[in-house]
mmCIF file of C-alpha atoms in Angstrom:
data_model
loop_
_atom_site.group_PDB
_atom_site.id
_atom_site.type_symbol
_atom_site.label_atom_id
_atom_site.label_comp_id
_atom_site.label_asym_id
_atom_site.label_seq_id
_atom_site.Cartn_x
_atom_site.Cartn_y
_atom_site.Cartn_z
ATOM 1 C CA MET G 147 -3.800 77.399 -38.292
ATOM 2 C CA GLN G 148 -2.851 80.144 -40.699
ATOM 3 C CA TYR G 149 -2.475 82.485 -37.734
ATOM 4 C CA CYS G 150 0.077 80.126 -36.223
ATOM 5 C CA ILE G 151 2.196 80.210 -39.370
ATOM 6 C CA THR G 152 2.321 83.980 -39.099
ATOM 7 C CA LEU G 153 3.372 83.741 -35.462
ATOM 8 C CA CYS G 154 5.954 81.119 -36.352
ATOM 9 C CA ASP G 155 7.735 83.795 -38.343
ATOM 10 C CA LEU G 156 7.970 85.833 -35.130
ATOM 11 C CA LEU G 157 8.143 83.027 -32.589
ATOM 12 C CA TYR G 158 10.461 80.102 -33.082
ATOM 13 C CA TRP G 159 8.853 77.862 -30.445
ATOM 14 C CA CYS G 160 5.455 78.414 -32.052
ATOM 15 C CA ARG G 161 6.816 76.836 -35.190
ATOM 16 C CA MET G 162 7.297 73.508 -33.438
ATOM 17 C CA ASN G 163 3.830 73.734 -31.921
ATOM 18 C CA CYS G 164 2.375 74.391 -35.363
ATOM 19 C CA TYR G 165 3.757 71.121 -36.664
ATOM 20 C CA MET G 166 2.385 69.261 -33.650
ATOM 21 C CA LEU G 167 -1.065 70.725 -34.259
ATOM 22 C CA LEU G 168 -0.858 69.605 -37.878
#
């Protein structure tokens, strides 16, 4: 999920999805 963290920096909505995946 490291890739998601990088995207989170660019995409705000991805940040929420990252937490859900965790």
